[in-house]
Amino acid sequence: MWIGIAAINLALAVMLGAFGAHGLKKIASPEQLAWWQTATDYFFYHALGLLLLGILAKTLSQFSIKVPFGLLQCGIILFCGSLYLMALGSPKILGAITPIGGVLMILGWLALAWQAFKYA
């Protein structure tokens, strides 16, 4: 299940990256394009992280990835999602959600570190 969710995230990152590169260029401001690019970059990095977590879960059954995976996935949705929405013209007030997503991503990586040290 974990690898499948990661693969869906990666496919969406490719699609959204392509849309930003081809569909938004003519209609978005430079600021909106920068938001889109930042969202896409973070989406890819963290989706690859999810894929690695899925592989880790397959190879080390005693290593629980539920918490790190959930935090990272929620972080992707809030961080990247708010930037994508603002890039599409939603109110900039959504930018208040972006740091919450970033904190969730940080907590996801710290939860993974905690798991790693716990089983070291």
PDB file of C-alpha atoms in Angstrom:
ATOM      1  CA  MET A   1       0.000   0.000   0.000  1.00  0.00           C
ATOM      2  CA  TRP A   2       2.758   2.464   0.942  1.00  0.00           C
ATOM      3  CA  ILE A   3       4.615   2.118  -2.354  1.00  0.00           C
ATOM      4  CA  GLY A   4       1.354   2.513  -4.274  1.00  0.00           C
ATOM      5  CA  ILE A   5       0.532   5.767  -2.484  1.00  0.00           C
ATOM      6  CA  ALA A   6       4.057   7.015  -3.156  1.00  0.00           C
ATOM      7  CA  ALA A   7       3.737   6.107  -6.842  1.00  0.00           C
ATOM      8  CA  ILE A   8       0.460   8.040  -7.101  1.00  0.00           C
ATOM      9  CA  ASN A   9       2.164  11.042  -5.494  1.00  0.00           C
ATOM     10  CA  LEU A  10       5.021  10.824  -7.983  1.00  0.00           C
ATOM     11  CA  ALA A  11       2.652  10.564 -10.942  1.00  0.00           C
ATOM     12  CA  LEU A  12       0.736  13.620  -9.696  1.00  0.00           C
ATOM     13  CA  ALA A  13       4.004  15.526  -9.236  1.00  0.00           C
ATOM     14  CA  VAL A  14       4.942  14.826 -12.860  1.00  0.00           C
ATOM     15  CA  MET A  15       1.509  15.884 -14.112  1.00  0.00           C
ATOM     16  CA  LEU A  16       1.433  19.059 -12.047  1.00  0.00           C
ATOM     17  CA  GLY A  17       5.006  19.902 -13.023  1.00  0.00           C
ATOM     18  CA  ALA A  18       4.147  19.508 -16.700  1.00  0.00           C
ATOM     19  CA  PHE A  19       1.010  21.611 -16.304  1.00  0.00           C
ATOM     20  CA  GLY A  20       3.042  24.354 -14.640  1.00  0.00           C
ATOM     21  CA  ALA A  21       5.695  24.261 -17.345  1.00  0.00           C
ATOM     22  CA  HIS A  22       3.279  24.230 -20.273  1.00  0.00           C
ATOM     23  CA  GLY A  23      -0.177  25.310 -19.168  1.00  0.00           C
ATOM     24  CA  LEU A  24       0.553  28.136 -16.759  1.00  0.00           C
ATOM     25  CA  LYS A  25       3.429  29.912 -18.498  1.00  0.00           C
ATOM     26  CA  LYS A  26       1.195  32.162 -20.580  1.00  0.00           C
ATOM     27  CA  ILE A  27      -1.367  33.027 -17.911  1.00  0.00           C
ATOM     28  CA  ALA A  28       0.485  33.146 -14.588  1.00  0.00           C
ATOM     29  CA  SER A  29       2.614  35.904 -13.111  1.00  0.00           C
ATOM     30  CA  PRO A  30       6.268  35.258 -12.282  1.00  0.00           C
ATOM     31  CA  GLU A  31       5.299  35.056  -8.588  1.00  0.00           C
ATOM     32  CA  GLN A  32       2.619  32.451  -9.337  1.00  0.00           C
ATOM     33  CA  LEU A  33       5.053  30.430 -11.449  1.00  0.00           C
ATOM     34  CA  ALA A  34       7.587  30.539  -8.612  1.00  0.00           C
ATOM     35  CA  TRP A  35       4.962  29.229  -6.169  1.00  0.00           C
ATOM     36  CA  TRP A  36       4.094  26.447  -8.616  1.00  0.00           C
ATOM     37  CA  GLN A  37       7.756  25.518  -9.040  1.00  0.00           C
ATOM     38  CA  THR A  38       8.370  25.474  -5.285  1.00  0.00           C
ATOM     39  CA  ALA A  39       5.307  23.271  -4.762  1.00  0.00           C
ATOM     40  CA  THR A  40       6.427  20.887  -7.503  1.00  0.00           C
ATOM     41  CA  ASP A  41       9.985  20.673  -6.168  1.00  0.00           C
ATOM     42  CA  TYR A  42       8.823  19.874  -2.636  1.00  0.00           C
ATOM     43  CA  PHE A  43       6.197  17.466  -3.982  1.00  0.00           C
ATOM     44  CA  PHE A  44       8.871  15.481  -5.829  1.00  0.00           C
ATOM     45  CA  TYR A  45      11.337  15.445  -2.930  1.00  0.00           C
ATOM     46  CA  HIS A  46       8.783  14.270  -0.426  1.00  0.00           C
ATOM     47  CA  ALA A  47       7.073  11.821  -2.789  1.00  0.00           C
ATOM     48  CA  LEU A  48      10.478  10.206  -3.321  1.00  0.00           C
ATOM     49  CA  GLY A  49      10.824  10.127   0.447  1.00  0.00           C
ATOM     50  CA  LEU A  50       7.473   8.349   0.664  1.00  0.00           C
ATOM     51  CA  LEU A  51       8.702   5.812  -1.882  1.00  0.00           C
ATOM     52  CA  LEU A  52      11.811   5.173   0.214  1.00  0.00           C
ATOM     53  CA  LEU A  53       9.637   4.749   3.294  1.00  0.00           C
ATOM     54  CA  GLY A  54       7.534   2.208   1.414  1.00  0.00           C
ATOM     55  CA  ILE A  55      10.642   0.272   0.439  1.00  0.00           C
ATOM     56  CA  LEU A  56      11.878   0.484   4.022  1.00  0.00           C
ATOM     57  CA  ALA A  57       8.592  -0.957   5.280  1.00  0.00           C
ATOM     58  CA  LYS A  58       9.003  -3.900   2.883  1.00  0.00           C
ATOM     59  CA  THR A  59      12.571  -4.643   3.922  1.00  0.00           C
ATOM     60  CA  LEU A  60      12.386  -3.991   7.686  1.00  0.00           C
ATOM     61  CA  SER A  61       9.062  -5.239   8.971  1.00  0.00           C
ATOM     62  CA  GLN A  62       9.789  -4.153  12.557  1.00  0.00           C
ATOM     63  CA  PHE A  63      10.277  -0.557  11.385  1.00  0.00           C
ATOM     64  CA  SER A  64       6.967   1.328  11.611  1.00  0.00           C
ATOM     65  CA  ILE A  65       6.523   4.042   8.996  1.00  0.00           C
ATOM     66  CA  LYS A  66       2.882   4.933   9.720  1.00  0.00           C
ATOM     67  CA  VAL A  67       3.576   8.163  11.595  1.00  0.00           C
ATOM     68  CA  PRO A  68       6.366   9.515   9.365  1.00  0.00           C
ATOM     69  CA  PHE A  69       4.436   8.572   6.226  1.00  0.00           C
ATOM     70  CA  GLY A  70       1.222  10.178   7.472  1.00  0.00           C
ATOM     71  CA  LEU A  71       2.973  13.375   8.534  1.00  0.00           C
ATOM     72  CA  LEU A  72       4.785  13.654   5.208  1.00  0.00           C
ATOM     73  CA  GLN A  73       1.618  12.981   3.211  1.00  0.00           C
ATOM     74  CA  CYS A  74      -0.359  15.587   5.162  1.00  0.00           C
ATOM     75  CA  GLY A  75       2.546  17.999   4.794  1.00  0.00           C
ATOM     76  CA  ILE A  76       2.549  17.507   1.029  1.00  0.00           C
ATOM     77  CA  ILE A  77      -1.168  18.183   0.838  1.00  0.00           C
ATOM     78  CA  LEU A  78      -1.041  21.357   2.948  1.00  0.00           C
ATOM     79  CA  PHE A  79       2.299  22.789   1.801  1.00  0.00           C
ATOM     80  CA  CYS A  80       2.146  21.980  -1.885  1.00  0.00           C
ATOM     81  CA  GLY A  81      -1.620  22.211  -2.136  1.00  0.00           C
ATOM     82  CA  SER A  82      -1.743  25.741  -0.723  1.00  0.00           C
ATOM     83  CA  LEU A  83       1.008  26.896  -3.080  1.00  0.00           C
ATOM     84  CA  TYR A  84      -0.692  25.288  -6.081  1.00  0.00           C
ATOM     85  CA  LEU A  85      -4.000  26.931  -5.187  1.00  0.00           C
ATOM     86  CA  MET A  86      -2.405  30.353  -4.778  1.00  0.00           C
ATOM     87  CA  ALA A  87      -0.606  29.912  -8.097  1.00  0.00           C
ATOM     88  CA  LEU A  88      -3.999  29.257  -9.688  1.00  0.00           C
ATOM     89  CA  GLY A  89      -5.367  32.521  -8.305  1.00  0.00           C
ATOM     90  CA  SER A  90      -6.787  31.602  -4.913  1.00  0.00           C
ATOM     91  CA  PRO A  91      -6.456  34.246  -2.191  1.00  0.00           C
ATOM     92  CA  LYS A  92      -2.981  34.722  -0.742  1.00  0.00           C
ATOM     93  CA  ILE A  93      -4.439  34.059   2.720  1.00  0.00           C
ATOM     94  CA  LEU A  94      -3.907  30.378   1.873  1.00  0.00           C
ATOM     95  CA  GLY A  95      -0.230  31.150   2.370  1.00  0.00           C
ATOM     96  CA  ALA A  96      -0.978  30.879   6.094  1.00  0.00           C
ATOM     97  CA  ILE A  97      -1.481  27.129   5.586  1.00  0.00           C
ATOM     98  CA  THR A  98       1.825  26.629   3.797  1.00  0.00           C
ATOM     99  CA  PRO A  99       4.038  26.747   6.920  1.00  0.00           C
ATOM    100  CA  ILE A 100       1.771  24.249   8.684  1.00  0.00           C
ATOM    101  CA  GLY A 101       2.464  21.828   5.845  1.00  0.00           C
ATOM    102  CA  GLY A 102       6.177  22.548   6.137  1.00  0.00           C
ATOM    103  CA  VAL A 103       6.119  21.834   9.859  1.00  0.00           C
ATOM    104  CA  LEU A 104       4.334  18.535   9.191  1.00  0.00           C
ATOM    105  CA  MET A 105       7.048  17.602   6.693  1.00  0.00           C
ATOM    106  CA  ILE A 106       9.754  18.417   9.241  1.00  0.00           C
ATOM    107  CA  LEU A 107       7.920  16.391  11.886  1.00  0.00           C
ATOM    108  CA  GLY A 108       7.643  13.499   9.431  1.00  0.00           C
ATOM    109  CA  TRP A 109      11.401  13.407   8.921  1.00  0.00           C
ATOM    110  CA  LEU A 110      12.015  13.772  12.655  1.00  0.00           C
ATOM    111  CA  ALA A 111       9.586  10.899  13.322  1.00  0.00           C
ATOM    112  CA  LEU A 112      11.599   8.808  10.884  1.00  0.00           C
ATOM    113  CA  ALA A 113      14.806   9.762  12.689  1.00  0.00           C
ATOM    114  CA  TRP A 114      13.223   8.779  15.999  1.00  0.00           C
ATOM    115  CA  GLN A 115      12.235   5.390  14.545  1.00  0.00           C
ATOM    116  CA  ALA A 116      15.742   4.896  13.164  1.00  0.00           C
ATOM    117  CA  PHE A 117      17.398   5.661  16.505  1.00  0.00           C
ATOM    118  CA  LYS A 118      14.839   3.514  18.330  1.00  0.00           C
ATOM    119  CA  TYR A 119      15.772   0.454  16.253  1.00  0.00           C
ATOM    120  CA  ALA A 120      19.502   1.176  15.917  1.00  0.00           C
TER     121      ALA A 120
END
